[in-house]
Structure formats: C-alpha cells, structure tokens
Amino acid sequence: MCGIWALFGSDECLSVQCLSAMKIAHRGPDAFRFENVNGFTNCCFGFHRLAVVDQLYGMQPIRVKKFPYLWLCYNGEIYNFKQLQKQFGFEYQTLVDGEVILHLYNRGGIEQTASMLDGVFAFILLDTANRKVFLGRDTYGVRPLFKVLTDDGFLGVCSEAKGLINLKHSTSLFPKVEPFLPGHYEVLDLKPSGKVASVELVKFHSYKDEPLHAACDTVETLPSGLDLETVKSNIRILFENAVRKRLMAHRRIGCLLSGGLDSSLVAAVLLKLMKEININYPLQTFAIGMENSPDLLAARKVAAHIGSEHHEVIFNSEEGIQAIEEVIFSLETYDITTVRASVGMYLVSKYIRKKTDSVVIFSGEGSDELTQGYIYFHKAPSPEEAAEESERLLKELYLFDVLRADRTTAAHGLELRVPFLDHRFTSYYLSLPAELRIPKNGIEKYLLRQSFEDSNLLPKEILWRPKEAFSDGIASMKKSWFSILQDYIDQQVDDLLLEKAAEKYPFNPPKTKESYYYRQIFEKHYPGRSSWLPHYWMPRWVKATDPSARTLKHYKSATQE
C-alpha cells in the first residue's frame, strides 16, 4: 500500500505543485521520492512508500536497466509475479512484485499487461520511447486512483482526490477531478510539450469472466459439475487459495475481526495457512466496539476458537463523534452508511498503527456484495434479480465499501488485503446458477455458510450468525451507535436548514439531519465536489429512506433482543 502521484504538462512550477503530493503522505510513512522525467521538465512523479516487500530496491518510480525508457509508479500487490516470471522467463532486477508490469508491457503491450495481473493495483506507466502514458486500475478498484485532465492536456493522477484538488493550472480554475474506473486502462499520447491527449479507455476485465491469469494460477482447473458437494468443495479451494496468495509480505500480518461470518472466515483460514507455512509469530486479530457490544462478544468467541492473539478496542460515543470530521476528510465522501461504518474501522486502524507492529491487515470486504449478504436480499423478487443486484453492488464497490476499507486503513499507513474479492473466487461464485446464491430458510449467504459447515474452522453459532448492521454490531447493549449519532446530530442541525437542503445542495440533496451534517463537513473540505458520489447507498426492493439494515422489517439486532 502506497501513495502515487504524477503530473504531465504542468504550467506551474513543480516545486509548488509537489506540495499537493504531500496530502497523501499517510499512505506511505516509510519514505518519499519526488522525481522529474528526463527530457520533460514539466512532468514528474511523487511516491510515498509503505515498505512491505523488497526493503532495499522498492522505491518508485521503478526503473530497470533493461528498459531505461519505462517509468512505473504503482500502488498494490501483484500476487502472481513469480508464476509469470516462470511462465515467460522474465529476469527481474528487484524483488518488487510490481516490476512484472514492466516485463509484461515489454512482452505484449498494455492490454495483456492489465489482463495478466492477479492482484490489486493502480498504476501509472510512462514509455518515453513511444511517447505514451498508461493508467490502469484493478477489477474492483481495491486500490484507489483519481485523475484530472484539462482541455489543453495537463494530466494529474493520484491515489486520493485530495492530492489533486489544489493543483494550479493556467487555463482551469476548477479542474474536474474524478475517480478512474476500476477494471479499465487508459492510453494517452505524450506530446513533446509534456502535455497529453487521451487515445482510448478500455475495459480489460469483467468480474463475471474468468480472468486471463487463471491459466497460470497455483490452483489448476476445478471440477465443473454443479452438484452441491462439488460446488462447496470448489468454493473452499478457491477461498483458501485467495487467502494463501495474499500471505506475500515482509511485514507482520494481522486481521480485522468483527465476529461476523466474513471476517471470521478470513481470520480462521488465515491462521490455518500461517501455521502451514511456519510463520513464526501469532496472528493478531482486532475487534472494535462499545462496551459489551455484540461484535466484541462474537469476536472474542472466534479468537478463542482459532487461537489468535486478540486485541479489543473499546470506544465511547464521544470518541466516535469526535472522529467523524477526520473520517469524512479521509474518505472523500458524504455517503451516509459509508461514514457511519467507517468510524469504527478508522479507530481500530489508529490503534493498530500506534500499539502494534501489524501492517498488512486482512479483512472481509466484498463478501456481502458477492454472496448476497445484505438483509434486503430476502426481499428480492427473483433469483435473477438478486444476481443482477449482486453484480451492481460489485461494480460500485469502489464508491462504497472498498473506498471505506482503503481510506480508513491507509489513513494510518496500513495495507489492506481482501480475499473475498479475489478474481478467480468471484468469477466462479458469479458463474453459479442464480438460485444457488440466494438466501435460504431466512438466512443470507446460505451457500457460503454451507460450504464451510464441516470444516470445523468456526464455532457453529458464528458460522450461522445473522448479519448485523455494522453500526449495531459495534454498539453497546444499552444504545446503538445509530441512535447515538441521531441524538447528537439532532442537536447540530436545525430543522430549517434541513427544509432548505435541496436549495443549498441540489445534487444528492440530504433528506435527513444526519446526511445534512455529513454533507456540510464534506463541502467544507471538498467544496463543489459532490459529484464524486453519484448516489447514496440504499437497499433495494423496500421503501427505505435510511441505508441501515436496522430500518428493515426482516432485521433484528442483538442490541434489540
């Protein structure tokens, strides 16, 4: 996990512009480099490093003797770099996994490069010999990337939008900063002036298709039958493989553990595999909540069962409320459920950074979208519509849960790993018949739970624990985080302000005091940038005015029992 930043065709002095690069320093606390491009005095790269692999030669932009005309800045992890080396006979100069991008590009061009990468990534690749700039981002947008491109060809690229919004440019007072689309690469021509022109934006991978790199995966072809035992076995094999390949690290591995199904499965499989490859330190697991919250109690049970070194982070309502502004600044969004759920993740990440030496953090993101884990899936009119909704949620992950997971951990210099969003695992799961994937017997994620039923990885009550709204899971038994927020914000936002909300904020107008409060903070830091969020996250098939699961009839939280 790092912070990448680059400018092409800057009219302004680069030493002034590079102050913007410091806005993402949290993403790479170990080192910083600012480098001009030979022959292009108005082009440069900025890089903040979190050293996870190759402590010696891991600085960027990466340049190797074999390809002196290539410059690479990337943020991510390429899990199959050794398999690709073996398959194509690449000779690496460093131990950095991302070096494979240079070799793939030299061998087969940008299309093959992007398609063959098994991992999470955002990259800027410069080819000065052919005068091209390439941008690329992984299938689900697990690693963030933003860009600004003006009419006269000034290009700025950064891991977070905050590194671009204050750039100076002669022809544009308010350049449009936008997220780079996941699963795409872009080709741009580099002119002698250092300015660029976009040539094409190409979608290189759709999450439903088996990825091109599956051909050189460590798991060979799976049995193709659709009988339940074969399906369950394939799910277990692919999920275990997804966790195994993510063990690649020279820094200590930890795991977030809420005690829900997803993070518990990740933690249990992770610990099992760490033992198998003789990692000689205990797995640290981290749970956050208010005193005696359901998540804390469930996570304690899981940690005892799997034998992890467990840490509990307890926060009170005041600490949660105080963190909201920092959280919105980190997130760069005002989406209601994203902000709500980010407070706990932000505070637990802060604890991990300050009190432990775990840096590579596993988490359960992506499972709810993939395996239909949200409560409202019980209301789906048909299995086909449920499948379509699952795909829509996966497509928009980069705006919501994946954004939350990246920014809250990156704010504290941690690197997140999300095995549920493994390309092969997700493409297999989505290839299964729609009726196999829907909730059954009133229980969401039924197929996933069933697949691990006989594995003894988790206690039965955790494997079959129903979904908690995150804001309830971390809440105390006396009062939910949801209720605490509502009570506090009710005092902060006047009724009259809410009545006039649509006049003040015509795009995505706030409908509740809570959404108004978040929007106010967002506009303070990112005025006029509301289009970064195309729409609020809301459940479907129900008349919802609030995104929380607790507002749905099917939902019953442990704090309400």
Coordinates of C-alpha atoms in Angstrom, one line a residue:
M1 CA 0.0 0.0 0.0
C2 CA 1.5 3.3 -1.1
G3 CA 0.6 6.7 -2.4
I4 CA 1.2 7.5 -6.0
W5 CA 1.1 10.9 -7.7
A6 CA 2.2 12.2 -11.1
L7 CA 1.8 15.3 -13.3
F8 CA 2.3 15.6 -17.1
G9 CA 2.4 19.0 -18.8
S10 CA 2.3 21.3 -15.7
D11 CA 2.4 25.0 -16.5
E12 CA 3.2 25.9 -12.9
C13 CA 6.5 25.4 -11.0
L14 CA 6.8 21.7 -10.0
S15 CA 8.2 22.6 -6.6
V16 CA 5.0 24.4 -5.8
Q17 CA 2.8 21.6 -7.3
C18 CA 4.5 18.9 -5.3
L19 CA 3.1 20.3 -2.1
S20 CA -0.2 18.6 -3.3
A21 CA 1.7 15.3 -3.3
M22 CA 2.2 15.7 0.5
K23 CA -1.6 15.5 1.0
I24 CA -1.3 11.7 0.7
A25 CA 1.8 11.2 2.8
H26 CA -0.2 9.0 5.2
R27 CA -0.4 6.2 2.6
G28 CA 3.4 5.7 2.7
P29 CA 5.0 6.6 6.0
D30 CA 8.4 4.9 5.3
A31 CA 9.8 7.0 2.5
F32 CA 9.1 9.7 -0.1
R33 CA 10.5 10.4 -3.5
F34 CA 9.9 13.2 -6.0
E35 CA 11.4 12.7 -9.4
N36 CA 11.4 14.7 -12.7
V37 CA 11.2 12.9 -16.0
N38 CA 14.3 13.3 -18.2
G39 CA 13.6 15.4 -21.2
F40 CA 10.2 16.5 -19.9
T41 CA 10.8 19.3 -17.4
N42 CA 7.1 19.7 -16.7
C43 CA 6.4 16.0 -15.9
C44 CA 7.1 14.4 -12.6
F45 CA 6.3 11.5 -10.2
G46 CA 5.7 11.6 -6.5
F47 CA 5.7 8.5 -4.3
H48 CA 5.0 7.7 -0.7
R49 CA 6.2 4.3 0.3
L50 CA 4.9 1.7 2.8
A51 CA 7.7 -0.9 2.6
V52 CA 6.0 -4.3 2.5
V53 CA 8.3 -6.1 0.0
D54 CA 11.9 -5.6 -1.0
Q55 CA 13.2 -3.2 1.6
L56 CA 16.3 -2.3 -0.5
Y57 CA 15.0 -1.7 -4.0
G58 CA 11.4 -0.9 -3.5
M59 CA 11.4 2.8 -4.1
Q60 CA 9.5 4.2 -7.1
P61 CA 9.2 5.2 -9.8
I62 CA 10.6 1.8 -10.7
R63 CA 13.1 1.8 -13.5
V64 CA 15.3 -1.2 -14.6
K65 CA 18.4 -1.3 -16.7
K66 CA 16.7 -3.5 -19.3
F67 CA 14.0 -0.8 -20.1
P68 CA 15.6 2.6 -19.4
Y69 CA 12.7 4.3 -21.2
L70 CA 10.0 2.9 -18.9
W71 CA 8.9 4.6 -15.6
L72 CA 6.4 2.9 -13.3
C73 CA 4.6 4.2 -10.2
Y74 CA 2.1 1.7 -8.8
N75 CA 0.2 1.1 -5.6
G76 CA -0.8 -2.5 -5.0
E77 CA 0.3 -6.1 -4.8
I78 CA 0.7 -8.5 -7.8
Y79 CA 0.3 -11.9 -6.3
N80 CA 1.3 -13.9 -9.4
F81 CA 4.5 -12.2 -10.2
K82 CA 6.6 -15.3 -9.6
Q83 CA 4.3 -17.5 -11.7
L84 CA 4.5 -15.0 -14.5
Q85 CA 8.3 -15.0 -14.2
K86 CA 8.4 -18.7 -14.5
Q87 CA 5.9 -18.8 -17.4
F88 CA 7.6 -16.2 -19.6
G89 CA 11.2 -16.4 -18.4
F90 CA 11.3 -12.8 -17.1
E91 CA 14.6 -11.7 -15.5
Y92 CA 13.8 -9.5 -12.5
Q93 CA 16.2 -6.9 -11.3
T94 CA 14.4 -6.3 -7.9
L95 CA 12.2 -8.3 -5.5
V96 CA 9.3 -5.9 -6.1
D97 CA 6.2 -7.7 -7.3
G98 CA 5.2 -4.7 -9.5
E99 CA 8.4 -5.0 -11.6
V100 CA 6.4 -7.6 -13.6
I101 CA 4.3 -4.8 -15.1
L102 CA 7.4 -3.5 -17.0
H103 CA 8.2 -7.0 -18.3
L104 CA 4.6 -7.8 -19.3
Y105 CA 4.3 -4.5 -21.1
N106 CA 7.6 -5.0 -23.0
R107 CA 6.4 -8.5 -24.0
G108 CA 2.8 -8.0 -25.0
G109 CA 1.7 -4.4 -24.6
I110 CA -0.8 -2.8 -22.2
E111 CA -3.9 -5.0 -22.9
Q112 CA -2.0 -8.2 -22.0
T113 CA -0.3 -6.5 -19.0
A114 CA -3.5 -5.4 -17.3
S115 CA -5.3 -8.7 -18.0
M116 CA -2.5 -10.9 -16.7
L117 CA -2.1 -9.2 -13.3
D118 CA -3.6 -11.2 -10.4
G119 CA -3.8 -8.7 -7.6
V120 CA -4.9 -5.2 -6.6
F121 CA -3.3 -2.3 -8.3
A122 CA -3.4 1.3 -9.6
F123 CA -0.6 2.2 -11.9
I124 CA 0.9 5.0 -14.0
L125 CA 3.3 3.7 -16.6
L126 CA 5.3 6.0 -18.8
D127 CA 7.0 4.9 -22.0
T128 CA 9.3 7.8 -23.2
A129 CA 10.5 5.8 -26.2
N130 CA 7.0 5.6 -27.7
R131 CA 5.7 8.7 -26.0
K132 CA 2.8 7.0 -24.2
V133 CA 1.3 7.2 -20.7
F134 CA -0.8 4.4 -19.4
L135 CA -3.1 4.3 -16.4
G136 CA -4.7 1.2 -15.0
R137 CA -6.8 0.0 -12.1
D138 CA -7.8 -3.4 -10.7
T139 CA -11.2 -5.1 -11.4
Y140 CA -12.9 -3.9 -8.2
G141 CA -10.9 -0.7 -7.5
V142 CA -9.5 -2.1 -4.3
R143 CA -6.6 0.3 -4.8
P144 CA -7.8 3.9 -5.5
L145 CA -6.9 6.2 -8.4
F146 CA -8.1 9.7 -9.3
K147 CA -7.2 11.8 -12.3
V148 CA -7.7 15.3 -13.7
L149 CA -7.3 16.0 -17.4
T150 CA -7.7 19.6 -18.7
D151 CA -8.8 20.6 -22.2
D152 CA -5.2 21.7 -23.0
G153 CA -3.7 18.3 -22.0
F154 CA -2.5 18.8 -18.4
L155 CA -2.8 15.5 -16.6
G156 CA -2.7 14.9 -12.8
V157 CA -3.0 11.4 -11.3
C158 CA -3.1 10.5 -7.6
S159 CA -4.2 7.7 -5.2
E160 CA -6.6 10.1 -3.5
A161 CA -8.5 13.1 -4.8
K162 CA -7.1 15.3 -2.1
G163 CA -3.7 15.3 -3.9
L164 CA -5.2 16.9 -7.0
I165 CA -7.8 19.4 -5.9
N166 CA -5.3 22.2 -5.2
L167 CA -3.2 21.9 -8.3
K168 CA -2.6 25.1 -10.1
H169 CA -3.2 25.4 -13.8
S170 CA -3.3 28.4 -16.1
T171 CA -6.5 27.6 -18.1
S172 CA -8.6 26.0 -15.4
L173 CA -9.7 27.4 -12.1
F174 CA -11.6 24.4 -11.0
P175 CA -10.4 21.3 -12.9
K176 CA -12.7 18.3 -12.7
V177 CA -11.2 15.6 -10.5
E178 CA -12.8 12.2 -11.0
P179 CA -12.2 8.6 -10.0
F180 CA -10.5 6.3 -12.5
L181 CA -12.9 3.5 -13.4
P182 CA -12.0 0.0 -12.0
G183 CA -11.2 -2.8 -14.4
H184 CA -10.0 -0.2 -17.1
Y185 CA -6.8 1.0 -18.6
E186 CA -6.3 4.3 -20.5
V187 CA -3.8 5.1 -23.2
L188 CA -2.6 8.6 -23.6
D189 CA -0.2 10.2 -26.1
L190 CA 2.6 12.2 -24.6
K191 CA 3.4 15.3 -26.7
P192 CA 6.9 16.8 -26.9
S193 CA 5.5 19.7 -24.8
G194 CA 4.8 17.2 -21.9
K195 CA 1.0 17.6 -22.4
V196 CA -1.1 14.5 -23.1
A197 CA -4.1 13.5 -25.2
S198 CA -6.3 10.6 -24.3
V199 CA -6.4 7.9 -27.1
E200 CA -8.7 5.2 -25.6
L201 CA -10.2 4.0 -22.3
V202 CA -10.6 0.2 -22.4
K203 CA -12.4 -2.2 -20.0
F204 CA -9.9 -5.1 -19.7
H205 CA -11.8 -7.4 -17.3
S206 CA -15.4 -8.0 -16.4
Y207 CA -15.7 -9.7 -12.9
K208 CA -18.0 -12.4 -14.3
D209 CA -15.4 -13.6 -16.7
E210 CA -12.7 -16.0 -15.6
P211 CA -9.5 -13.8 -15.6
L212 CA -6.8 -14.4 -18.2
H213 CA -4.3 -15.0 -15.5
A214 CA -6.2 -18.1 -14.2
A215 CA -4.2 -20.1 -16.7
C216 CA -1.0 -19.7 -14.6
D217 CA -2.7 -19.8 -11.2
T218 CA -1.4 -22.2 -8.5
V219 CA -4.8 -23.9 -8.5
E220 CA -5.3 -25.9 -11.6
T221 CA -8.7 -26.4 -13.4
L222 CA -11.5 -27.2 -11.0
P223 CA -14.2 -29.9 -11.5
S224 CA -17.0 -28.3 -13.5
G225 CA -20.1 -30.1 -12.0
L226 CA -22.9 -28.2 -10.4
D227 CA -23.8 -30.8 -7.8
L228 CA -23.8 -29.3 -4.3
E229 CA -20.7 -31.2 -3.0
T230 CA -18.6 -30.2 -6.0
V231 CA -19.7 -26.5 -5.7
K232 CA -19.0 -26.4 -1.9
S233 CA -15.5 -28.0 -2.5
N234 CA -14.7 -25.5 -5.2
I235 CA -15.7 -22.6 -3.0
R236 CA -13.4 -23.9 -0.2
I237 CA -10.5 -24.5 -2.5
L238 CA -10.7 -21.1 -4.2
F239 CA -11.2 -19.2 -1.0
E240 CA -8.3 -20.9 0.7
N241 CA -6.2 -20.1 -2.4
A242 CA -7.3 -16.4 -2.3
V243 CA -6.1 -16.2 1.3
R244 CA -2.8 -18.1 0.6
K245 CA -1.7 -15.9 -2.3
R246 CA -2.2 -12.8 -0.1
L247 CA 0.3 -14.0 2.5
M248 CA 3.1 -12.4 0.4
A249 CA 4.6 -9.9 2.9
H250 CA 7.9 -8.9 4.7
R251 CA 5.9 -7.1 7.4
R252 CA 3.7 -8.5 10.1
I253 CA 0.2 -9.8 9.1
G254 CA -2.9 -9.0 11.2
C255 CA -6.7 -9.4 10.7
L256 CA -9.8 -7.3 11.5
L257 CA -12.3 -9.5 13.3
S258 CA -15.9 -8.3 13.9
G259 CA -17.2 -11.8 14.8
G260 CA -19.4 -11.8 11.8
L261 CA -19.2 -14.6 9.2
D262 CA -16.9 -12.8 6.7
S263 CA -14.1 -11.6 8.9
S264 CA -14.3 -14.8 11.0
L265 CA -13.8 -17.0 7.9
V266 CA -10.9 -14.9 6.7
A267 CA -9.2 -15.0 10.2
A268 CA -9.7 -18.8 10.6
V269 CA -8.4 -19.6 7.1
L270 CA -5.5 -17.1 7.5
L271 CA -4.4 -18.6 10.8
K272 CA -4.6 -22.1 9.5
L273 CA -2.4 -21.2 6.4
M274 CA 0.1 -19.2 8.5
K275 CA 0.7 -22.3 10.6
E276 CA 1.1 -24.4 7.5
I277 CA 3.9 -22.2 6.1
N278 CA 5.5 -21.8 9.6
I279 CA 5.1 -18.1 10.1
N280 CA 6.7 -17.8 13.5
Y281 CA 4.6 -15.1 15.1
P282 CA 1.0 -15.3 16.4
L283 CA -1.8 -13.8 14.3
Q284 CA -3.1 -10.6 15.9
T285 CA -6.8 -10.1 15.4
F286 CA -8.6 -6.8 16.1
A287 CA -12.1 -6.1 17.2
I288 CA -13.7 -2.8 17.9
G289 CA -16.9 -1.8 19.7
M290 CA -18.5 0.0 22.6
E291 CA -18.6 -1.8 25.9
N292 CA -20.2 -5.3 25.7
S293 CA -21.2 -4.8 22.0
P294 CA -22.3 -7.9 20.0
D295 CA -19.3 -7.7 17.8
L296 CA -16.8 -7.7 20.7
L297 CA -18.5 -10.7 22.2
A298 CA -18.7 -12.7 19.0
A299 CA -15.1 -11.8 18.0
R300 CA -13.9 -13.0 21.4
K301 CA -15.5 -16.3 20.8
V302 CA -13.9 -16.7 17.3
A303 CA -10.4 -15.6 18.6
A304 CA -10.6 -18.2 21.4
H305 CA -11.7 -20.9 18.9
I306 CA -8.9 -20.2 16.3
G307 CA -6.2 -19.3 18.9
S308 CA -5.3 -15.8 17.7
E309 CA -3.6 -13.1 19.8
H310 CA -6.7 -11.0 20.2
H311 CA -7.0 -7.2 20.8
E312 CA -10.2 -5.4 21.7
V313 CA -10.5 -1.7 21.0
I314 CA -13.3 -0.1 23.1
F315 CA -14.6 3.4 22.2
N316 CA -17.2 5.6 23.7
S317 CA -19.8 7.8 22.0
E318 CA -17.7 10.9 22.4
E319 CA -14.7 9.4 20.7
G320 CA -16.9 8.2 17.8
I321 CA -18.5 11.6 17.3
Q322 CA -15.1 13.4 17.5
A323 CA -13.7 11.2 14.7
I324 CA -16.5 12.0 12.2
E325 CA -14.8 15.0 10.6
E326 CA -11.4 13.3 10.2
V327 CA -13.2 10.3 8.8
I328 CA -15.0 12.3 6.1
F329 CA -11.8 14.1 5.2
S330 CA -10.1 10.7 4.8
L331 CA -12.9 9.1 2.9
E332 CA -13.7 11.9 0.4
T333 CA -17.4 11.0 0.5
Y334 CA -20.5 12.0 2.3
D335 CA -22.4 8.7 1.8
I336 CA -24.4 8.0 5.0
T337 CA -23.7 4.3 5.5
T338 CA -20.0 4.7 4.5
V339 CA -19.4 7.4 7.0
R340 CA -21.2 5.5 9.8
A341 CA -19.4 2.3 9.2
S342 CA -16.0 4.0 8.8
V343 CA -15.8 5.4 12.3
G344 CA -15.1 2.0 13.9
M345 CA -12.7 1.0 11.1
Y346 CA -10.8 4.3 11.4
L347 CA -10.5 4.0 15.2
V348 CA -9.3 0.3 15.1
S349 CA -6.8 1.2 12.4
K350 CA -5.5 4.0 14.5
Y351 CA -5.0 1.6 17.4
I352 CA -3.2 -1.0 15.2
R353 CA -0.7 1.6 13.9
K354 CA 0.0 3.0 17.4
K355 CA 0.0 0.0 19.6
T356 CA 1.2 -3.0 17.4
D357 CA 3.6 -3.9 14.6
S358 CA 1.0 -5.4 12.3
V359 CA 1.0 -3.6 9.0
V360 CA -0.6 -6.0 6.4
I361 CA -4.3 -6.3 7.5
F362 CA -6.7 -8.8 6.2
S363 CA -10.4 -8.0 6.1
G364 CA -13.8 -9.4 5.0
E365 CA -14.9 -6.7 2.5
G366 CA -16.7 -7.8 -0.7
S367 CA -18.5 -10.8 0.7
D368 CA -21.8 -9.1 1.3
E369 CA -21.9 -7.9 -2.3
L370 CA -20.7 -11.2 -3.8
T371 CA -22.7 -13.7 -1.7
Q372 CA -25.8 -11.6 -1.2
G373 CA -25.3 -10.9 2.4
Y374 CA -27.4 -7.7 2.8
I375 CA -30.6 -8.2 4.7
Y376 CA -32.7 -6.7 1.8
F377 CA -31.7 -9.6 -0.4
H378 CA -34.5 -11.5 1.4
K379 CA -36.9 -9.2 -0.5
A380 CA -35.6 -9.9 -4.0
P381 CA -38.4 -10.7 -6.4
S382 CA -36.5 -13.5 -8.1
P383 CA -33.1 -15.2 -8.0
E384 CA -32.2 -13.5 -11.3
E385 CA -32.9 -10.0 -9.9
A386 CA -30.9 -10.9 -6.8
A387 CA -28.0 -11.9 -9.1
E388 CA -28.2 -8.6 -11.0
E389 CA -28.2 -6.6 -7.8
S390 CA -25.2 -8.5 -6.6
E391 CA -23.4 -7.6 -9.8
R392 CA -24.4 -3.9 -9.5
L393 CA -23.1 -3.8 -5.9
L394 CA -19.8 -5.3 -7.0
K395 CA -19.5 -2.8 -9.8
E396 CA -20.0 0.1 -7.3
L397 CA -17.8 -1.3 -4.5
Y398 CA -15.1 1.4 -5.3
L399 CA -17.6 4.1 -4.3
F400 CA -18.7 2.5 -1.0
D401 CA -17.2 -0.5 1.0
V402 CA -13.9 -0.8 -0.8
L403 CA -13.5 3.0 -0.5
R404 CA -14.2 2.8 3.2
A405 CA -11.8 -0.1 3.7
D406 CA -8.9 1.5 1.8
R407 CA -9.2 5.1 3.2
T408 CA -9.7 4.2 6.9
T409 CA -6.7 1.8 6.9
A410 CA -4.5 3.9 4.6
A411 CA -5.1 7.0 6.8
H412 CA -2.9 5.1 9.3
G413 CA -0.3 3.7 7.0
L414 CA -1.8 0.1 6.9
E415 CA -2.1 -2.2 3.9
L416 CA -5.5 -3.9 3.4
R417 CA -6.0 -7.3 1.9
V418 CA -9.4 -8.6 0.8
P419 CA -9.5 -12.3 -0.2
F420 CA -13.3 -12.2 -0.9
L421 CA -12.5 -10.0 -4.0
D422 CA -10.0 -12.5 -5.5
H423 CA -10.6 -12.6 -9.2
R424 CA -11.0 -16.3 -9.5
F425 CA -13.1 -16.7 -6.4
T426 CA -15.6 -14.0 -7.5
S427 CA -15.8 -15.2 -11.1
Y428 CA -16.5 -18.7 -10.0
Y429 CA -19.1 -17.7 -7.5
L430 CA -20.9 -15.5 -10.0
S431 CA -20.9 -18.3 -12.6
L432 CA -23.1 -20.4 -10.3
P433 CA -26.8 -20.7 -11.0
A434 CA -28.7 -17.7 -9.6
E435 CA -31.0 -19.9 -7.4
L436 CA -28.0 -21.4 -5.6
R437 CA -26.8 -18.0 -4.4
I438 CA -30.0 -16.6 -2.9
P439 CA -30.8 -16.5 0.9
K440 CA -32.5 -19.7 2.1
N441 CA -34.5 -20.6 5.2
G442 CA -34.4 -16.9 6.2
I443 CA -30.6 -16.9 6.2
E444 CA -28.4 -14.8 3.9
K445 CA -25.1 -16.1 2.4
Y446 CA -26.5 -19.6 2.8
L447 CA -24.3 -21.3 0.2
L448 CA -21.1 -19.7 1.7
R449 CA -22.0 -20.9 5.2
Q450 CA -22.9 -24.4 3.9
S451 CA -19.6 -24.7 2.1
F452 CA -17.6 -24.4 5.4
E453 CA -20.1 -26.3 7.6
D454 CA -18.0 -29.4 8.0
S455 CA -14.6 -27.7 8.2
N456 CA -14.6 -27.0 11.9
L457 CA -12.9 -23.7 11.1
L458 CA -15.5 -21.8 13.2
P459 CA -18.0 -22.4 16.0
K460 CA -21.4 -23.2 14.6
E461 CA -23.1 -20.2 16.2
I462 CA -20.6 -17.9 14.4
L463 CA -20.8 -19.7 11.0
W464 CA -24.6 -19.2 11.1
R465 CA -24.6 -15.8 12.9
P466 CA -27.1 -13.5 11.1
K467 CA -25.9 -10.2 9.6
E468 CA -25.5 -7.3 12.0
A469 CA -25.8 -3.7 10.7
F470 CA -22.2 -2.5 11.4
S471 CA -23.5 0.4 13.4
D472 CA -25.3 -2.1 15.7
G473 CA -22.5 -4.7 15.8
I474 CA -20.1 -2.1 17.3
A475 CA -22.8 -0.6 19.6
S476 CA -23.2 -1.1 23.3
M477 CA -26.1 -3.2 24.5
K478 CA -27.7 -0.1 26.0
K479 CA -27.8 2.1 23.0
S480 CA -26.9 1.6 19.3
W481 CA -24.2 3.7 17.5
F482 CA -27.1 4.5 15.1
S483 CA -29.2 6.1 17.9
I484 CA -26.2 7.9 19.4
L485 CA -25.4 9.5 16.1
Q486 CA -29.1 10.5 15.6
D487 CA -29.3 12.1 19.0
Y488 CA -26.1 14.1 18.6
I489 CA -26.8 15.3 15.1
D490 CA -30.3 16.3 16.0
Q491 CA -28.8 19.0 18.2
Q492 CA -26.3 20.1 15.5
V493 CA -28.7 20.6 12.5
D494 CA -31.6 23.0 12.7
D495 CA -35.0 21.9 11.2
L496 CA -35.0 24.9 9.0
L497 CA -31.6 24.0 7.5
L498 CA -32.9 20.6 6.5
E499 CA -36.0 22.1 5.0
K500 CA -33.8 24.2 2.7
A501 CA -31.3 21.4 2.0
A502 CA -32.4 20.9 -1.6
E503 CA -31.8 24.6 -2.4
K504 CA -28.3 24.6 -0.9
Y505 CA -27.3 21.2 -2.2
P506 CA -29.3 20.5 -5.4
F507 CA -27.2 17.4 -6.3
N508 CA -27.9 14.4 -3.9
P509 CA -29.9 16.7 -1.6
P510 CA -29.7 15.5 2.1
K511 CA -33.1 14.0 3.3
T512 CA -32.1 13.6 6.9
K513 CA -30.3 15.6 9.5
E514 CA -27.5 13.0 9.6
S515 CA -26.9 13.2 5.8
Y516 CA -27.0 17.1 6.0
Y517 CA -24.4 17.0 8.8
Y518 CA -22.0 14.8 6.8
R519 CA -22.6 16.9 3.6
Q520 CA -21.7 20.1 5.5
I521 CA -18.4 18.6 6.6
F522 CA -17.7 17.2 3.1
E523 CA -18.3 20.6 1.5
K524 CA -16.0 22.3 4.0
H525 CA -13.1 20.2 2.8
Y526 CA -14.1 19.5 -0.8
P527 CA -16.4 22.3 -2.0
G528 CA -18.2 21.7 -5.2
R529 CA -17.1 18.1 -5.5
S530 CA -20.3 16.4 -4.6
S531 CA -20.4 14.5 -7.9
W532 CA -17.7 12.1 -6.6
L533 CA -20.7 10.3 -5.1
P534 CA -23.2 9.6 -7.9
H535 CA -25.9 8.4 -5.5
Y536 CA -26.4 7.4 -1.9
W537 CA -26.0 3.7 -1.0
M538 CA -29.6 2.4 -0.3
P539 CA -31.2 -1.0 0.0
R540 CA -33.5 -2.1 -2.9
W541 CA -37.0 -3.6 -3.1
V542 CA -38.0 -1.8 0.1
K543 CA -39.2 1.8 0.7
A544 CA -36.1 2.9 2.5
T545 CA -35.1 6.4 3.5
D546 CA -32.1 5.2 5.5
P547 CA -29.4 2.8 4.4
S548 CA -29.2 1.0 7.8
A549 CA -30.3 -2.6 7.9
R550 CA -31.9 -1.9 11.3
T551 CA -34.7 0.1 9.4
L552 CA -35.7 -3.1 7.5
K553 CA -38.6 -5.3 8.9
H554 CA -36.6 -8.5 8.5
Y555 CA -33.8 -7.2 10.7
K556 CA -33.4 -7.9 14.4
S557 CA -30.2 -6.9 16.1
A558 CA -28.7 -8.4 19.2
T559 CA -29.0 -5.0 20.9
Q560 CA -32.8 -5.1 20.4
E561 CA -33.3 -8.5 21.9

